[in-house]
Amino acid sequence: MVDVTAKTPTIRSATAEATVLVAADVLEALTGGTVPKGDVWAVARIAGIQGAKKCAELLPLAHVIGVHGATVDFEVGPDRIRIIATTRTADRTGVEMEALTAASVAGLAMVDMVKGLDRAVELTGVRLLEKTGGRSGTWRRDHAEHPGSPAAPETTEAPVARG
């Protein structure tokens, strides 16, 4: 584990995304609120926030930091749900892993809630979109893809903030 004791706490944030690919009938059940397991949006949001707060328990070399803010939002596309997670802190190290964990865990919760309706449901495209603060300042993906990753299709509908 990197020793960050001497670093000065600064305000930091990170935003990450994940995508859940679903069948059309599942998307209809999600947007219509008729998924048999219940309110998928609320469960996924709470799971993501909880994931951000438990990041250091899941990743062996992650620092235990105070997650002072965490949001999980959704954008609905024609065959997908885009999950956008943002985490914030005033600490000695960044919250990139917390944002990535939040997006991932929210996606896993969503998959768990709909897997009975769509065995082919898929969690994909977990990636960091932006980080701010700290010594290295601000970094944004700005449509720059990693050379090894396929370009993710964009959603076509407006963001949906549920719950």
C-alpha atoms as a printed R data frame, in Angstrom:
    type eleno elety resid chain resno       x       y       z
1   ATOM     1    CA   MET     A     1   0.000   0.000   0.000
2   ATOM     2    CA   VAL     A     2   1.338   3.430  -0.904
3   ATOM     3    CA   ASP     A     3   1.984   5.630   2.147
4   ATOM     4    CA   VAL     A     4  -0.016   8.853   1.747
5   ATOM     5    CA   THR     A     5   0.465  10.114   5.308
6   ATOM     6    CA   ALA     A     6   2.460  13.198   4.283
7   ATOM     7    CA   LYS     A     7   0.025  14.259   1.566
8   ATOM     8    CA   THR     A     8  -2.305  17.170   2.250
9   ATOM     9    CA   PRO     A     9  -6.014  16.393   2.006
10  ATOM    10    CA   THR     A    10  -7.671  18.044  -1.013
11  ATOM    11    CA   ILE     A    11 -11.144  18.005  -2.491
12  ATOM    12    CA   ARG     A    12 -11.371  15.204  -5.031
13  ATOM    13    CA   SER     A    13 -14.059  13.644  -7.196
14  ATOM    14    CA   ALA     A    14 -14.404  10.883  -9.748
15  ATOM    15    CA   THR     A    15 -17.113   9.798 -12.169
16  ATOM    16    CA   ALA     A    16 -17.370   6.332 -13.679
17  ATOM    17    CA   GLU     A    17 -19.868   4.512 -15.837
18  ATOM    18    CA   ALA     A    18 -21.098   0.987 -16.463
19  ATOM    19    CA   THR     A    19 -23.642  -0.310 -18.958
20  ATOM    20    CA   VAL     A    20 -26.277  -3.012 -18.515
21  ATOM    21    CA   LEU     A    21 -27.472  -4.526 -21.798
22  ATOM    22    CA   VAL     A    22 -31.039  -5.850 -21.649
23  ATOM    23    CA   ALA     A    23 -33.747  -7.260 -23.918
24  ATOM    24    CA   ALA     A    24 -36.543  -4.930 -25.068
25  ATOM    25    CA   ASP     A    25 -39.170  -6.563 -22.810
26  ATOM    26    CA   VAL     A    26 -36.900  -6.146 -19.791
27  ATOM    27    CA   LEU     A    27 -36.313  -2.497 -20.643
28  ATOM    28    CA   GLU     A    28 -40.094  -2.072 -20.802
29  ATOM    29    CA   ALA     A    29 -40.487  -3.744 -17.387
30  ATOM    30    CA   LEU     A    30 -37.731  -1.540 -15.948
31  ATOM    31    CA   THR     A    31 -39.202   1.713 -17.235
32  ATOM    32    CA   GLY     A    32 -42.732   0.603 -16.370
33  ATOM    33    CA   GLY     A    33 -41.812  -0.444 -12.834
34  ATOM    34    CA   THR     A    34 -43.094  -4.015 -13.310
35  ATOM    35    CA   VAL     A    35 -39.971  -6.056 -12.554
36  ATOM    36    CA   PRO     A    36 -41.131  -8.853 -10.200
37  ATOM    37    CA   LYS     A    37 -38.246  -8.379  -7.738
38  ATOM    38    CA   GLY     A    38 -39.239  -4.761  -7.064
39  ATOM    39    CA   ASP     A    39 -37.819  -1.281  -7.556
40  ATOM    40    CA   VAL     A    40 -34.666  -1.961  -9.575
41  ATOM    41    CA   TRP     A    41 -33.686   1.717  -9.701
42  ATOM    42    CA   ALA     A    42 -33.719   2.154  -5.907
43  ATOM    43    CA   VAL     A    43 -31.937  -1.142  -5.239
44  ATOM    44    CA   ALA     A    44 -29.221  -0.428  -7.822
45  ATOM    45    CA   ARG     A    45 -28.715   3.113  -6.532
46  ATOM    46    CA   ILE     A    46 -28.358   2.018  -2.893
47  ATOM    47    CA   ALA     A    47 -26.121  -0.918  -3.881
48  ATOM    48    CA   GLY     A    48 -23.833   1.436  -5.808
49  ATOM    49    CA   ILE     A    49 -23.548   3.898  -2.939
50  ATOM    50    CA   GLN     A    50 -22.885   1.055  -0.518
51  ATOM    51    CA   GLY     A    51 -20.251  -0.321  -2.915
52  ATOM    52    CA   ALA     A    52 -18.454   3.040  -2.939
53  ATOM    53    CA   LYS     A    53 -18.378   3.089   0.849
54  ATOM    54    CA   LYS     A    54 -17.035  -0.492   1.057
55  ATOM    55    CA   CYS     A    55 -14.403  -0.188  -1.681
56  ATOM    56    CA   ALA     A    56 -11.409  -0.577   0.661
57  ATOM    57    CA   GLU     A    57 -12.900  -3.823   2.010
58  ATOM    58    CA   LEU     A    58 -13.091  -5.261  -1.501
59  ATOM    59    CA   LEU     A    59  -9.769  -4.107  -2.971
60  ATOM    60    CA   PRO     A    60  -6.785  -5.226  -0.884
61  ATOM    61    CA   LEU     A    61  -4.525  -2.199  -1.516
62  ATOM    62    CA   ALA     A    62  -7.150   0.546  -1.663
63  ATOM    63    CA   HIS     A    63  -6.922   3.165   1.068
64  ATOM    64    CA   VAL     A    64  -9.718   3.562   3.584
65  ATOM    65    CA   ILE     A    65 -10.995   7.062   2.849
66  ATOM    66    CA   GLY     A    66 -14.042   9.040   3.776
67  ATOM    67    CA   VAL     A    67 -16.527   8.992   0.930
68  ATOM    68    CA   HIS     A    68 -18.223  12.314   1.592
69  ATOM    69    CA   GLY     A    69 -20.585  12.164  -1.378
70  ATOM    70    CA   ALA     A    70 -21.823   9.487  -3.759
71  ATOM    71    CA   THR     A    71 -24.487   9.585  -6.458
72  ATOM    72    CA   VAL     A    72 -25.694   6.918  -8.855
73  ATOM    73    CA   ASP     A    73 -27.840   7.941 -11.827
74  ATOM    74    CA   PHE     A    74 -29.202   6.183 -14.890
75  ATOM    75    CA   GLU     A    75 -29.694   6.923 -18.578
76  ATOM    76    CA   VAL     A    76 -32.049   4.712 -20.564
77  ATOM    77    CA   GLY     A    77 -31.177   3.707 -24.125
78  ATOM    78    CA   PRO     A    78 -32.951   1.483 -26.627
79  ATOM    79    CA   ASP     A    79 -31.356  -1.731 -25.295
80  ATOM    80    CA   ARG     A    80 -29.299  -0.575 -22.336
81  ATOM    81    CA   ILE     A    81 -29.109   1.264 -19.066
82  ATOM    82    CA   ARG     A    82 -26.094   3.521 -18.580
83  ATOM    83    CA   ILE     A    83 -25.087   3.870 -14.932
84  ATOM    84    CA   ILE     A    84 -23.192   7.018 -13.950
85  ATOM    85    CA   ALA     A    85 -21.586   7.049 -10.493
86  ATOM    86    CA   THR     A    86 -19.854  10.057  -8.934
87  ATOM    87    CA   THR     A    87 -17.942  10.010  -5.658
88  ATOM    88    CA   ARG     A    88 -16.439  12.899  -3.680
89  ATOM    89    CA   THR     A    89 -14.073  13.311  -0.765
90  ATOM    90    CA   ALA     A    90 -11.690  15.694   0.962
91  ATOM    91    CA   ASP     A    91  -8.819  13.295   1.599
92  ATOM    92    CA   ARG     A    92  -5.203  12.390   0.779
93  ATOM    93    CA   THR     A    93  -5.972  10.084  -2.145
94  ATOM    94    CA   GLY     A    94  -8.507   9.950  -4.950
95  ATOM    95    CA   VAL     A    95 -11.894   8.300  -5.231
96  ATOM    96    CA   GLU     A    96 -11.537   6.735  -8.682
97  ATOM    97    CA   MET     A    97 -11.813   3.185  -7.361
98  ATOM    98    CA   GLU     A    98 -14.835   4.136  -5.278
99  ATOM    99    CA   ALA     A    99 -16.606   5.525  -8.365
100 ATOM   100    CA   LEU     A   100 -15.719   2.438 -10.417
101 ATOM   101    CA   THR     A   101 -16.910   0.182  -7.602
102 ATOM   102    CA   ALA     A   102 -20.164   2.137  -7.291
103 ATOM   103    CA   ALA     A   103 -20.901   1.809 -11.015
104 ATOM   104    CA   SER     A   104 -19.980  -1.890 -10.999
105 ATOM   105    CA   VAL     A   105 -21.999  -2.821  -7.926
106 ATOM   106    CA   ALA     A   106 -25.021  -0.831  -9.132
107 ATOM   107    CA   GLY     A   107 -24.786  -2.772 -12.404
108 ATOM   108    CA   LEU     A   108 -24.466  -6.093 -10.593
109 ATOM   109    CA   ALA     A   109 -27.543  -5.273  -8.505
110 ATOM   110    CA   MET     A   110 -29.467  -4.444 -11.670
111 ATOM   111    CA   VAL     A   111 -28.373  -7.715 -13.292
112 ATOM   112    CA   ASP     A   112 -29.463  -9.622 -10.179
113 ATOM   113    CA   MET     A   113 -32.877  -7.950 -10.250
114 ATOM   114    CA   VAL     A   114 -33.600  -8.788 -13.923
115 ATOM   115    CA   LYS     A   115 -31.693 -12.024 -14.572
116 ATOM   116    CA   GLY     A   116 -34.898 -14.037 -14.147
117 ATOM   117    CA   LEU     A   117 -36.427 -12.077 -17.035
118 ATOM   118    CA   ASP     A   118 -33.334 -12.031 -19.277
119 ATOM   119    CA   ARG     A   119 -30.660 -14.709 -18.904
120 ATOM   120    CA   ALA     A   120 -28.536 -12.844 -21.476
121 ATOM   121    CA   VAL     A   121 -28.428  -9.599 -19.449
122 ATOM   122    CA   GLU     A   122 -24.892  -8.243 -19.556
123 ATOM   123    CA   LEU     A   123 -22.825  -5.840 -17.457
124 ATOM   124    CA   THR     A   124 -20.198  -4.142 -19.603
125 ATOM   125    CA   GLY     A   125 -18.204  -0.976 -20.210
126 ATOM   126    CA   VAL     A   126 -17.051  -0.167 -16.687
127 ATOM   127    CA   ARG     A   127 -14.690   2.785 -17.023
128 ATOM   128    CA   LEU     A   128 -13.540   6.022 -15.460
129 ATOM   129    CA   LEU     A   129 -14.920   9.157 -17.131
130 ATOM   130    CA   GLU     A   130 -13.350  11.916 -15.029
131 ATOM   131    CA   LYS     A   131 -11.343  12.638 -11.900
132 ATOM   132    CA   THR     A   132 -10.583  15.951 -10.256
133 ATOM   133    CA   GLY     A   133  -8.314  17.126  -7.460
134 ATOM   134    CA   GLY     A   134  -5.006  15.972  -6.104
135 ATOM   135    CA   ARG     A   135  -1.546  16.550  -7.469
136 ATOM   136    CA   SER     A   136  -2.417  15.497 -11.020
137 ATOM   137    CA   GLY     A   137  -5.471  17.770 -11.240
138 ATOM   138    CA   THR     A   138  -8.310  17.057 -13.628
139 ATOM   139    CA   TRP     A   139  -8.472  14.201 -16.124
140 ATOM   140    CA   ARG     A   140 -11.378  13.608 -18.531
141 ATOM   141    CA   ARG     A   141 -11.926  10.771 -20.953
142 ATOM   142    CA   ASP     A   142 -13.180  13.258 -23.617
143 ATOM   143    CA   HIS     A   143 -14.117  10.488 -26.030
144 ATOM   144    CA   ALA     A   144 -10.556   9.143 -26.021
145 ATOM   145    CA   GLU     A   145 -10.933   5.381 -26.009
146 ATOM   146    CA   HIS     A   146  -8.386   2.937 -24.717
147 ATOM   147    CA   PRO     A   147  -6.744   1.317 -27.755
148 ATOM   148    CA   GLY     A   148  -8.018  -2.134 -26.723
149 ATOM   149    CA   SER     A   149 -11.664  -1.249 -26.066
150 ATOM   150    CA   PRO     A   150 -14.562  -1.158 -28.512
151 ATOM   151    CA   ALA     A   151 -16.429   2.144 -28.723
152 ATOM   152    CA   ALA     A   152 -19.585   2.080 -26.594
153 ATOM   153    CA   PRO     A   153 -22.801   3.106 -28.379
154 ATOM   154    CA   GLU     A   154 -24.386   6.247 -26.969
155 ATOM   155    CA   THR     A   155 -27.778   6.271 -25.299
156 ATOM   156    CA   THR     A   156 -30.535   8.011 -27.193
157 ATOM   157    CA   GLU     A   157 -32.938   8.995 -24.454
158 ATOM   158    CA   ALA     A   158 -32.784  11.592 -21.719
159 ATOM   159    CA   PRO     A   159 -31.247  10.748 -18.342
160 ATOM   160    CA   VAL     A   160 -33.544   9.102 -15.840
161 ATOM   161    CA   ALA     A   161 -32.977   9.939 -12.177
162 ATOM   162    CA   ARG     A   162 -35.113   7.400 -10.345
163 ATOM   163    CA   GLY     A   163 -35.962   7.244  -6.678
